[in-house]
Coordinates of C-alpha atoms in Angstrom, one line a residue:
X25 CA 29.9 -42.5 74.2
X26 CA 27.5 -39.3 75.5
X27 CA 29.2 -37.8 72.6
X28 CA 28.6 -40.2 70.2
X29 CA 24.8 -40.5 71.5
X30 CA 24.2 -37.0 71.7
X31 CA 25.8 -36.6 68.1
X32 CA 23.2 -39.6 66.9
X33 CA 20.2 -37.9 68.4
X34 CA 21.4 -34.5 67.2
X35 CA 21.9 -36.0 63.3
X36 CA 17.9 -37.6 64.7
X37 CA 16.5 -34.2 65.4
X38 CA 18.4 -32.5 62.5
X39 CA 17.1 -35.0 59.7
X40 CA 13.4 -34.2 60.9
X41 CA 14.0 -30.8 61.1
X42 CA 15.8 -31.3 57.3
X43 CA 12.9 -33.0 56.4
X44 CA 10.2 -30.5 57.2
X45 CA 12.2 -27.7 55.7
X46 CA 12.3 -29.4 52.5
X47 CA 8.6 -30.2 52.4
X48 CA 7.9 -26.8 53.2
X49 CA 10.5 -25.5 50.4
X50 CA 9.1 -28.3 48.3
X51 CA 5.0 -26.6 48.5
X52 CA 6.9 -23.5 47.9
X53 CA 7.6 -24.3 45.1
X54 CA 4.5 -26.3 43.9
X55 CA 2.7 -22.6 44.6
X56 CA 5.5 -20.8 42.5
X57 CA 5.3 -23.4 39.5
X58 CA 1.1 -23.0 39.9
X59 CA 1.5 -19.1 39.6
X60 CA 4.0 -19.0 36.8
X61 CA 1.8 -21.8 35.0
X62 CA -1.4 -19.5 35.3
X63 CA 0.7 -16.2 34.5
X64 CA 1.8 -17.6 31.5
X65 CA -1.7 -19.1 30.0
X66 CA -3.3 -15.8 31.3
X67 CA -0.1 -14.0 29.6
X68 CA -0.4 -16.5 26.4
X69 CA -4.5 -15.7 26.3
X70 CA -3.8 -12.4 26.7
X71 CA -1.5 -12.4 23.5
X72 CA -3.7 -14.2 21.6
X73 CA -6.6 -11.8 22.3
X74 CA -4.3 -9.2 21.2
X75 CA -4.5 -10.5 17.5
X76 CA -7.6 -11.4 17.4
X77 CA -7.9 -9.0 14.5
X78 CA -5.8 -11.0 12.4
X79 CA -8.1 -13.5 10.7
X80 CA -6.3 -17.3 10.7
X81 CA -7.3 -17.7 7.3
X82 CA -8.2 -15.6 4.5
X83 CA -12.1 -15.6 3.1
X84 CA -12.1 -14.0 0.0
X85 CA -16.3 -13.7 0.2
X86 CA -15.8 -11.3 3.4
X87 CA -13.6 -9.1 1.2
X88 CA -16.0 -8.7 -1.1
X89 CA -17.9 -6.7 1.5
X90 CA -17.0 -3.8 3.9
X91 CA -14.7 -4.5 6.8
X92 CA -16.3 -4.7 10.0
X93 CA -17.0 -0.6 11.4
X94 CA -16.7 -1.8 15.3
X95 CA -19.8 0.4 15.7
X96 CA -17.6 2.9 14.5
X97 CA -19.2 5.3 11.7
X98 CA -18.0 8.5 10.1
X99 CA -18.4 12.3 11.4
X100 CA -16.8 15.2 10.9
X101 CA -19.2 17.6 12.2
X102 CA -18.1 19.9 14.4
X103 CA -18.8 18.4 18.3
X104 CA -18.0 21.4 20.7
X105 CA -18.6 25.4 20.2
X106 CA -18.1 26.2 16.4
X107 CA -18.0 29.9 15.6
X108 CA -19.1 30.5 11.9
X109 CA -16.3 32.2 10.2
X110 CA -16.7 36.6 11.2
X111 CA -18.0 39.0 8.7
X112 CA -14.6 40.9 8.8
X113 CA -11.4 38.5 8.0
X114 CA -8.2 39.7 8.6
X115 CA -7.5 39.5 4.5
X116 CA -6.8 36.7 1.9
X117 CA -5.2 33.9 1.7
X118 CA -3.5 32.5 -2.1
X119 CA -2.2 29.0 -2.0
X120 CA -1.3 27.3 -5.3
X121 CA -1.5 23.6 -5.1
X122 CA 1.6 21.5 -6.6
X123 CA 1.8 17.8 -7.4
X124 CA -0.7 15.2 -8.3
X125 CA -4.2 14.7 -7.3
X126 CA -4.2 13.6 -4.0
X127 CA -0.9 15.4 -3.2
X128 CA -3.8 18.3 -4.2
X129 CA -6.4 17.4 -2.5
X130 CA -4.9 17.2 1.0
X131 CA -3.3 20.6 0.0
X132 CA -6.8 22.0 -0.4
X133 CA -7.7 20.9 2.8
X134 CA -4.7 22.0 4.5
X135 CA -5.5 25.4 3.0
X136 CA -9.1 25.5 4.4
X137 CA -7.7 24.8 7.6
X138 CA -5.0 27.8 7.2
X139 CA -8.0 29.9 6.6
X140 CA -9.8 29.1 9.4
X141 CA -6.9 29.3 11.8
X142 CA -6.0 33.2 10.7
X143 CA -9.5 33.5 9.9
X144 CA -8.7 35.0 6.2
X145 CA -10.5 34.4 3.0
X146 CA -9.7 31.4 1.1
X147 CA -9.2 32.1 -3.0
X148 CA -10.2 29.4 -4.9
X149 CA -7.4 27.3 -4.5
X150 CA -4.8 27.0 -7.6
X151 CA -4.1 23.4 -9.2
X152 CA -0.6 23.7 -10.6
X153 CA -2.1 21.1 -13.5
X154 CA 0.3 22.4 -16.3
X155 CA 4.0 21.3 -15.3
X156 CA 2.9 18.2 -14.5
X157 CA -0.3 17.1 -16.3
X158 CA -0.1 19.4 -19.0
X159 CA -3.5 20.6 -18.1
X160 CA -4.4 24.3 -17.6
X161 CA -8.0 23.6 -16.4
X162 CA -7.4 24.5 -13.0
X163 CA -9.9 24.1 -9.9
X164 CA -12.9 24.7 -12.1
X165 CA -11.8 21.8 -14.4
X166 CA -12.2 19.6 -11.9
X167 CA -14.4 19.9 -8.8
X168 CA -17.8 21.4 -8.5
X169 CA -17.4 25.1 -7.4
X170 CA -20.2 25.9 -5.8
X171 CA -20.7 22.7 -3.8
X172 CA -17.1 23.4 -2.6
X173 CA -18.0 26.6 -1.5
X174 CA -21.4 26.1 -0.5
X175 CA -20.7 23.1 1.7
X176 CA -17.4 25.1 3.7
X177 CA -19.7 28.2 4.5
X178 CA -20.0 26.9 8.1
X179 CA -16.2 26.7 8.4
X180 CA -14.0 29.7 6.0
X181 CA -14.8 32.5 3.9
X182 CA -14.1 31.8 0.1
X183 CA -13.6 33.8 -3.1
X184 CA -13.1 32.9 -6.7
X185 CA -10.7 36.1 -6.7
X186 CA -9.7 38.7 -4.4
X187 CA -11.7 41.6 -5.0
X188 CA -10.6 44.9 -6.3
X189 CA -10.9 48.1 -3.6
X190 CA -11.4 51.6 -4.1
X191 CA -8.1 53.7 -3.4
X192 CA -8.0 57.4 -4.1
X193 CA -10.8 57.2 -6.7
X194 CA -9.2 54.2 -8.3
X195 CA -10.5 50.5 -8.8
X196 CA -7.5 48.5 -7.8
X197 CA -6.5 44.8 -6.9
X198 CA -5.0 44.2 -3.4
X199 CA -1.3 42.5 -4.6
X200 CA -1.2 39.2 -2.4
X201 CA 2.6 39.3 -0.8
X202 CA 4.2 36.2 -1.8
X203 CA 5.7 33.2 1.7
X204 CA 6.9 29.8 1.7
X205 CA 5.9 28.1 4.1
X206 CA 7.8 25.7 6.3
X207 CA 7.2 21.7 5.5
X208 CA 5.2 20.8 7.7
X209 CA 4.5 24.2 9.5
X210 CA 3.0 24.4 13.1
X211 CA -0.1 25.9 13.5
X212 CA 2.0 28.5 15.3
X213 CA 3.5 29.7 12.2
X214 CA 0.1 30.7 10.8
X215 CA -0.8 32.3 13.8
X216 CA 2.1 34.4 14.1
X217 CA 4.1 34.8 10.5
X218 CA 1.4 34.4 7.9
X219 CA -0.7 36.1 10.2
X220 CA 1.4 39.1 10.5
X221 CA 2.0 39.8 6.6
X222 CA -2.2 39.1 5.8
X223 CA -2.9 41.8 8.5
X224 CA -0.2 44.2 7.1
X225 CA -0.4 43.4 3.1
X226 CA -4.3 42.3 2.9
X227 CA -3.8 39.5 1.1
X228 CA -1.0 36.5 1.0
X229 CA -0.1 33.9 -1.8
X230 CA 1.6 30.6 -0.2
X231 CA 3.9 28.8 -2.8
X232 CA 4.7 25.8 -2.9
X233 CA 1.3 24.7 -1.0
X234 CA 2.3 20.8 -0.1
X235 CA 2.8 19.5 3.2
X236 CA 3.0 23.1 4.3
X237 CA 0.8 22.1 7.7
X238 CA 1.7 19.7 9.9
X239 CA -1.0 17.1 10.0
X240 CA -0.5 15.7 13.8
X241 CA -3.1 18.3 15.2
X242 CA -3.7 18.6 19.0
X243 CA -7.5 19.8 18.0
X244 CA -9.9 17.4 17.1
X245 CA -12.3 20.1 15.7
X246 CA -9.5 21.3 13.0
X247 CA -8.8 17.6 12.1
X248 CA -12.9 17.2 11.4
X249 CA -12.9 20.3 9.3
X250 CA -10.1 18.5 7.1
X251 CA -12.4 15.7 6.5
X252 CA -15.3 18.2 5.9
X253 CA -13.2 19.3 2.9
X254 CA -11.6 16.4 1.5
X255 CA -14.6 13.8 2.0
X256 CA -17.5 16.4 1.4
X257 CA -16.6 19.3 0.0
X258 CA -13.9 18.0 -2.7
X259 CA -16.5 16.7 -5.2
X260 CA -15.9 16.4 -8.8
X261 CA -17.8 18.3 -11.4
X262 CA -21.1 16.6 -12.6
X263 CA -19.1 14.9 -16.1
X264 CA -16.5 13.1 -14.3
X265 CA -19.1 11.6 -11.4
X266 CA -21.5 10.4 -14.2
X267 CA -18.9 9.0 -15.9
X268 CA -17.1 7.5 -13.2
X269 CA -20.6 5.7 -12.0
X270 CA -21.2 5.0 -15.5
X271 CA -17.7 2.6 -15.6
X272 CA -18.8 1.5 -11.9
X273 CA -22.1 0.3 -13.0
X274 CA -20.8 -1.8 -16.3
X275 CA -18.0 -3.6 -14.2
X276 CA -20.5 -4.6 -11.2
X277 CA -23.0 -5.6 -13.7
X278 CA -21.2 -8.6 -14.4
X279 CA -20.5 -8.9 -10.5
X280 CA -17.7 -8.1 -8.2
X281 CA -14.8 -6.1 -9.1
X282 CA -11.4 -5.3 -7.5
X283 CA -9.4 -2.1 -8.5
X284 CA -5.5 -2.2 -8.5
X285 CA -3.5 1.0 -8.4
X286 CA -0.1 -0.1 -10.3
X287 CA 2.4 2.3 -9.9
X288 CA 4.6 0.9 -12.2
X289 CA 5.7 4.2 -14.1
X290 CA 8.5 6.1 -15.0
X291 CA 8.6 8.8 -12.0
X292 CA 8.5 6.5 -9.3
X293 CA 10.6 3.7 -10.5
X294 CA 13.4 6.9 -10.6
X295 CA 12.4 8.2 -7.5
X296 CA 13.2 4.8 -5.9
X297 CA 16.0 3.9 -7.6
X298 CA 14.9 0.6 -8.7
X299 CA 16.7 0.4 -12.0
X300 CA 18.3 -3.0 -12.4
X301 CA 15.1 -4.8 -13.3
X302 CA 15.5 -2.7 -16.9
X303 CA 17.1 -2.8 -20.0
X304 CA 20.7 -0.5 -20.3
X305 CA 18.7 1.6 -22.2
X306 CA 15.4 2.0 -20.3
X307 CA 18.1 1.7 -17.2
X308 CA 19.7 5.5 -18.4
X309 CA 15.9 6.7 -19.2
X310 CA 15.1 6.3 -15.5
X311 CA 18.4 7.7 -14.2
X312 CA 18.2 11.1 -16.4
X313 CA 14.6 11.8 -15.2
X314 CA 16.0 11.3 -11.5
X315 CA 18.9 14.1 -12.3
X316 CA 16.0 16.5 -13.9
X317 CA 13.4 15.8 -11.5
X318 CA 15.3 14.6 -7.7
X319 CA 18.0 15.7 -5.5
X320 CA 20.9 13.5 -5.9
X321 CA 21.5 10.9 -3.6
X322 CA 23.2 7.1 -3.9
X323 CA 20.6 4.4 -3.7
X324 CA 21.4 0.9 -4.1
X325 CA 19.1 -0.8 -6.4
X326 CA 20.1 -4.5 -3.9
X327 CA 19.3 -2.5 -0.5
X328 CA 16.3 -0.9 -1.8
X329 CA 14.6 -3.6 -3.0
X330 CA 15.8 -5.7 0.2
X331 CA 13.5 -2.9 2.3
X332 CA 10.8 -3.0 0.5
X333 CA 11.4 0.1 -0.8
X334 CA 10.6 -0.6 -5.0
X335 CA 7.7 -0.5 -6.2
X336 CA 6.1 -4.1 -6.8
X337 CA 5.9 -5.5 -10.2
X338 CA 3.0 -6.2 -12.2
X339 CA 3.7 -10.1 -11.9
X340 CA 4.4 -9.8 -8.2
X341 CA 1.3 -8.2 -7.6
X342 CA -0.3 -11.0 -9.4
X343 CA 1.4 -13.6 -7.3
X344 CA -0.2 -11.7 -4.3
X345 CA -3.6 -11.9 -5.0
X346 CA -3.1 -15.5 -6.6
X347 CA -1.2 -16.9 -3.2
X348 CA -4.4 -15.1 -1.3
X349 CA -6.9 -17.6 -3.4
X350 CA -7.7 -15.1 -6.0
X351 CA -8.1 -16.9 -9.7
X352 CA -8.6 -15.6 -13.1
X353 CA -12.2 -15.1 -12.9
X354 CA -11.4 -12.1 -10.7
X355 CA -12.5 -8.6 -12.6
X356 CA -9.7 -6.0 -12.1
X357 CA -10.1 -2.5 -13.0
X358 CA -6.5 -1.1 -13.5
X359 CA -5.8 2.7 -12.7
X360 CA -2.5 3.2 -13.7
X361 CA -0.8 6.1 -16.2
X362 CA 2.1 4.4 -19.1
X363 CA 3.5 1.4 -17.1
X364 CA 6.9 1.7 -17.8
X365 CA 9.6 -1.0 -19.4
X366 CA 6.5 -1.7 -21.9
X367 CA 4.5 -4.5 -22.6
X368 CA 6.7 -7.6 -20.8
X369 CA 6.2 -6.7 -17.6
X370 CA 2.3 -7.2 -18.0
X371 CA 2.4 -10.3 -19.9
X372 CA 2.7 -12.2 -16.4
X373 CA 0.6 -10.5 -14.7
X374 CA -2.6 -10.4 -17.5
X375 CA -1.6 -15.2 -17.8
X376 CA -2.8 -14.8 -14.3
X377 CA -5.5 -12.7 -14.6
X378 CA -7.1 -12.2 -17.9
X379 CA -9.9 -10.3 -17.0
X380 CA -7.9 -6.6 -17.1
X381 CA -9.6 -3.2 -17.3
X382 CA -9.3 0.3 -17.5
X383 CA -11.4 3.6 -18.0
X384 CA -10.7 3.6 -21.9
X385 CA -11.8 -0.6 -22.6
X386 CA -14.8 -0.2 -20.3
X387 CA -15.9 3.4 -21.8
X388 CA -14.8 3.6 -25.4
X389 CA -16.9 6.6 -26.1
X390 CA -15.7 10.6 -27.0
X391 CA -17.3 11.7 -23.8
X392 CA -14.5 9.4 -21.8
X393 CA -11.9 11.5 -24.4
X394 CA -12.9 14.6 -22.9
X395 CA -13.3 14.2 -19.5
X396 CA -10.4 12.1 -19.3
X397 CA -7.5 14.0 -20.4
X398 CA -5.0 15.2 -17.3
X399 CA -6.2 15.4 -14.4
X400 CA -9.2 14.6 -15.2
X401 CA -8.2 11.3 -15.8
X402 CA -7.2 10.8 -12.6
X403 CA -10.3 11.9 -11.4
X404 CA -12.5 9.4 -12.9
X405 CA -9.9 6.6 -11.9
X406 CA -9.8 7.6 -8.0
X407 CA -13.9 7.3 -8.5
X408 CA -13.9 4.3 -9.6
X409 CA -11.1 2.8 -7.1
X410 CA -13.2 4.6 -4.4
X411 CA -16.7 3.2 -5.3
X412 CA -14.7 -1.1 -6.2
X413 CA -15.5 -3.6 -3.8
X414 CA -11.9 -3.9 -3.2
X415 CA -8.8 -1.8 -3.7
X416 CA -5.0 -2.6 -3.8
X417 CA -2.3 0.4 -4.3
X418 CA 0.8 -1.2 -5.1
X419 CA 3.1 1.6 -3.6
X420 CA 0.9 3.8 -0.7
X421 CA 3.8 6.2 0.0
X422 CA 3.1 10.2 1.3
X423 CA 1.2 12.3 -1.6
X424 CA 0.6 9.2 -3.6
X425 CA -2.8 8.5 -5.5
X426 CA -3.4 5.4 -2.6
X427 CA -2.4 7.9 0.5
X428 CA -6.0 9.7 0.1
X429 CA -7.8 6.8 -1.3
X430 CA -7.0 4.4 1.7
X431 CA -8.4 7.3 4.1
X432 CA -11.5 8.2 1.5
X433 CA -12.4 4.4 1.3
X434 CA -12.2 3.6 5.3
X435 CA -14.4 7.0 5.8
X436 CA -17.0 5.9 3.0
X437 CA -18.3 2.9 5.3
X438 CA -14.5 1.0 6.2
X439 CA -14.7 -0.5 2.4
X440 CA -12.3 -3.1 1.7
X441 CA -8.2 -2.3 1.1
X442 CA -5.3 -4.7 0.2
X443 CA -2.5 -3.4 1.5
X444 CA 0.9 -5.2 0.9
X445 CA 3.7 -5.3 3.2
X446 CA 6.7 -4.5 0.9
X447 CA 8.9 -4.8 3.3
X448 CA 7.9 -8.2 4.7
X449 CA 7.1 -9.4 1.0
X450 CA 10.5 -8.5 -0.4
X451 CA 12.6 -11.3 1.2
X452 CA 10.0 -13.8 0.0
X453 CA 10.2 -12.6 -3.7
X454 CA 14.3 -12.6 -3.5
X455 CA 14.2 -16.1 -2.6
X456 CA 11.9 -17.2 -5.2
X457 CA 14.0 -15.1 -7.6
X458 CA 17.1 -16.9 -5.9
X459 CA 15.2 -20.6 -7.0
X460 CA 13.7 -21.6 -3.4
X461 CA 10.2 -21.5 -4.5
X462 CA 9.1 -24.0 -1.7
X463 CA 6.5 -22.8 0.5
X464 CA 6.0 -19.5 -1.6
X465 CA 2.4 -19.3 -0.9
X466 CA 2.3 -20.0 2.2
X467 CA 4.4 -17.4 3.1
X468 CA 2.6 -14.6 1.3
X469 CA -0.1 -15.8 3.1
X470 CA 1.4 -15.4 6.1
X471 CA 2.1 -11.6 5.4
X472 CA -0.7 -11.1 4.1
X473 CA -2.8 -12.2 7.1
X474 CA -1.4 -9.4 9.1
X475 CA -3.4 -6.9 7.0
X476 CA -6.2 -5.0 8.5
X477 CA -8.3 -4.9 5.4
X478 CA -9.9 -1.9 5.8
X479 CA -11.4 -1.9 9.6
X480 CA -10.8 0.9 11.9
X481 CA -7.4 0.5 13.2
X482 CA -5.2 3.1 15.2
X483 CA -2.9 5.6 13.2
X484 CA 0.4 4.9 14.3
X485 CA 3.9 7.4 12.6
X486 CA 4.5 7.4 10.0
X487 CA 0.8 6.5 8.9
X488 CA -0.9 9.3 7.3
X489 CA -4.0 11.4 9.1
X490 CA -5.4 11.5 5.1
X491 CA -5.0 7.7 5.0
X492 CA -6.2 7.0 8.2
X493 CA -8.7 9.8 10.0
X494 CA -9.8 7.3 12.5
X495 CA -10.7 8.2 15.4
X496 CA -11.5 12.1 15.0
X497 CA -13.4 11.6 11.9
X498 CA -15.7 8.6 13.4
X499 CA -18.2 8.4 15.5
X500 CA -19.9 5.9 17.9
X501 CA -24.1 6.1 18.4
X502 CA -23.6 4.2 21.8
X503 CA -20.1 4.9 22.8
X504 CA -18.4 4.1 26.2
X505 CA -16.1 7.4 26.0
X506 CA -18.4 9.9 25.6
X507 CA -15.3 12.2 23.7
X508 CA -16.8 9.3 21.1
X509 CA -20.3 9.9 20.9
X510 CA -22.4 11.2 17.8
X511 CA -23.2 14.7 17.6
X512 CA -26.5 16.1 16.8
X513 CA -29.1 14.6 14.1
X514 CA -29.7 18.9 13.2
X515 CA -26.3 19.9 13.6
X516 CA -26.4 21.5 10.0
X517 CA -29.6 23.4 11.5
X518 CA -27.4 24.5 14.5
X519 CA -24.7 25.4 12.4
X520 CA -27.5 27.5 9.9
X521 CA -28.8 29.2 13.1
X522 CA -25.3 30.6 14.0
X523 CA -24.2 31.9 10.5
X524 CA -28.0 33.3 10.7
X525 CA -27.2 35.1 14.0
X526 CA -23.9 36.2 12.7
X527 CA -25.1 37.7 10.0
X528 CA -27.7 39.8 11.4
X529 CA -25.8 40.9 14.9
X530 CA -23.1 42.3 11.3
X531 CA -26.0 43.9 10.1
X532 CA -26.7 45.7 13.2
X533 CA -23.2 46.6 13.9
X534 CA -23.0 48.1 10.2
X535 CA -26.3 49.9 10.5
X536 CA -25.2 51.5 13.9
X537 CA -22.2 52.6 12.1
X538 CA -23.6 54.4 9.3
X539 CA -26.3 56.1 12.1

């Protein structure tokens, strides 16, 4: 019976004791659940804060206008200790420029750079305008000389030509030695290779010049001197700019306009491999040019359109903008060369938006004739794509027309871009293809949403530094990191004052000499 009492009074004591323990576990957990439910709202607040860059909707009248700068405006003046190039270079550099415009135009700037670095003397860059464009006008053609040169005298030494020496009585010309460079060479190899073979031959000729520097720099300085050239320097000769503002001026008289690269044309539909959209015929077209003009290598029309990787079509690019709230009021300047597979692949496009232009139906004058043949048309169209109120490349891969205008357009005051997400858009287009149209729209919309339009956003691999020079080429007047801050109102005074000083301690050195 004590055994059975004690045993009742034990199970007594041990209930309570039970009891307790679970109360306590129980506010345990009450303080767990509490902690977990404020992680997760300050984890969900934290995501949406996040995206706050993506818009929830799309207002097509704050496209019209620039993208929001952030207090963010462009710079590429030097900001630290910038030596004006020395009297005495250690010889000349040659570089002839291959591919398109802007596959040219970042080569230019590359070259500047590759000056600067071996401190050598630039030679007006060559344009290699004849295999491609069937153009032989060359640099002089195009840009405006002495801007070019007058506008880099802070930064390199440049010639028209190298110069001929005396040599044992004789006027001669120093014979540039002829490299290729690595793709994408380090700065290394300039300062070691190239370097080398200037200082022992006097003069240099790099060929091929494209992606021959690498253009992830560890030197801010070196990445503002590329903006110098490409945003300053690079200006087009007097006839294409009043031409190009003369087409500007006629499409916003009639109000907003939207510009539309479509690269829809032969090359790059062979250079993806996107044949099966074509006729047999137009089908072995494509193929022969990618023997002639590619290295070989399978491609799978199904998988490369699955990635995104095709160009989109002319009536794809039209369901874009229509799914975005675009209608056929919209004014759309086209800069495109011969779209390719003819006149059926625009058809479905122009039903959706009638209101189509290009250089020739704005300006149907001889002057447009003359300045537009080559490259010179290309010129006037990346004017008038960089001056729209909105611009959409249809294919914004490395050296394309897009991959400098996307970076000209954010540094000329973060103008508006439309860039589609191939990748993410192709899936959509198959299934509509495929006959499962519902909720089209909405999910271009979707996509779509994701796009930055034109703000100052981080450049993230494999994104250009010519498409996107933000942050070395911007600038903030009241910045919290003070790597960030504007430099100078008179830097071009400071800048004036050291070439000055240069100049005259060379003097001195030279009239010492001769004493």
């Amino acid at each position: 019976m004590r055994r059975h009492g004690f045993h009742r009074q034990h199970v007594r004591q041990g209930a309570g004791a039970g009891l307790k323990g679970m109360v306590v576990k129980l506010s345990i957990a009450v303080v767990v659940l509490l902690i977990c439910t404020v992680s997760l709202f300050m984890s969900s607040t934290g995501r949406t804060s996040g995206q706050s860059n993506y818009p929830s909707e799309i207002h097509l009248e704050e496209l019209w206008s620039s993208a929001d700068p952030g207090g963010w405006r462009p710079s590429s003046a030097p900001r630290s200790h910038w030596p004006p190039p020395p009297t005495e270079t250690n010889g000349y550099l040659r570089v002839r420029c291959n591919g398109g415009l802007n596959q040219q135009r970042s080569a230019i700037s590359n070259a500047v750079l590759a000056a600067r670095i071996m401190n050598a003397t630039l030679v007006l860059p060559e344009l290699d305008t004849n295999s491609f464009w069937h153009d032989d006008s060359g640099f002089h053609g195009i840009y405006d000389v002495e801007h070019f040169i007058t506008t880099l005298r802070y930064d390199v030494k440049i010639v028209e030509s190298i110069p001929e020496i005396q040599k044992k009585g004789k006027k001669k010309k120093i014979k540039a030695v002829q490299l290729r460079p690595p793709r994408d060479a380090p700065i290394s190899w300039y300062t070691t290779v190239a370097l080398e073979k200037v200082k022992e031959h006097g003069a240099i000729y790099l060929t091929p010049f494209s992606h021959r520097l690498a253009e992830e720099i560890d030197n801010p300085e070196y990445q503002r001197l590329r903006c110098r050239v490409n945003y300053h320097a690079l200006r087009f000769k007097p006839q294409i700019m009043k031409l190009s503002q003369s087409i500007v001026d006629k499409l916003r008289a009639q109000g907003h306009f939207m510009s539309i690269h479509l690269r829809f044309e032969m090359d790059m539909l062979s250079f993806a491999g996107c044949f099966d959209i074509f006729t047999p015929e137009e089908q072995n077209i494509l193929r022969k040019y990618r023997e002639e003009n590619f290295a070989p290598k399978k491609l799978v029309y199904k998988e490369r359109r699955a990635i995104g990787k095709c160009p989109l079509t002319p009536e794809e690019v039209g369901l874009i903008l229509r799914a975005m709230g675009f209608d056929n009021s919209t004014r759309i300047y086209l800069a495109a060369g011969e779209l390719f597979g003819g006149d059926r692949f625009m058809k479905p496009f122009r039903s959706l938006f009638p209101r189509l232009e290009n250089h020739s139906s704005v300006e149907p004058s001889d002057e447009l004739v003359e300045n537009t043949r080559g490259l010179g048309g290309s010129a006037v169209d990346y004017m008038v794509c960089l001056l729209s109120d909105i611009f959409m490349p249809t294919y914004d891969g490395p050296s394309n027309f897009a991959n400098n205008l996307l970076g000209h357009r954010l540094y000329y005051g973060f103008r508006t871009t439309i860039r589609p997400d191939r990748k993410a858009l192709a899936p959509i287009f198959i299934d509509r293809e495929n006959g499962r149209t519902a909720g089209f729209e909405e999910a271009i919309r979707k996509v779509m949403l994701k796009t930055n339009f034109g703000g100052p956003h981080k450049r993230v691999s494999p994104e250009s530094f010519y498409t996107n020079s933000w942050p070395e080429c911007f600038c903030q007047t009241a910045p919290k990191n003070p790597a960030d801050k504007c430099p100078p109102n008179d830097i071009l005074d400071i800048l004036d004052n050291q070439l000055e000083k240069e100049a005259t301690e060379s003097n001195s050195t030279i009239s010492s000499a001769e004493r």
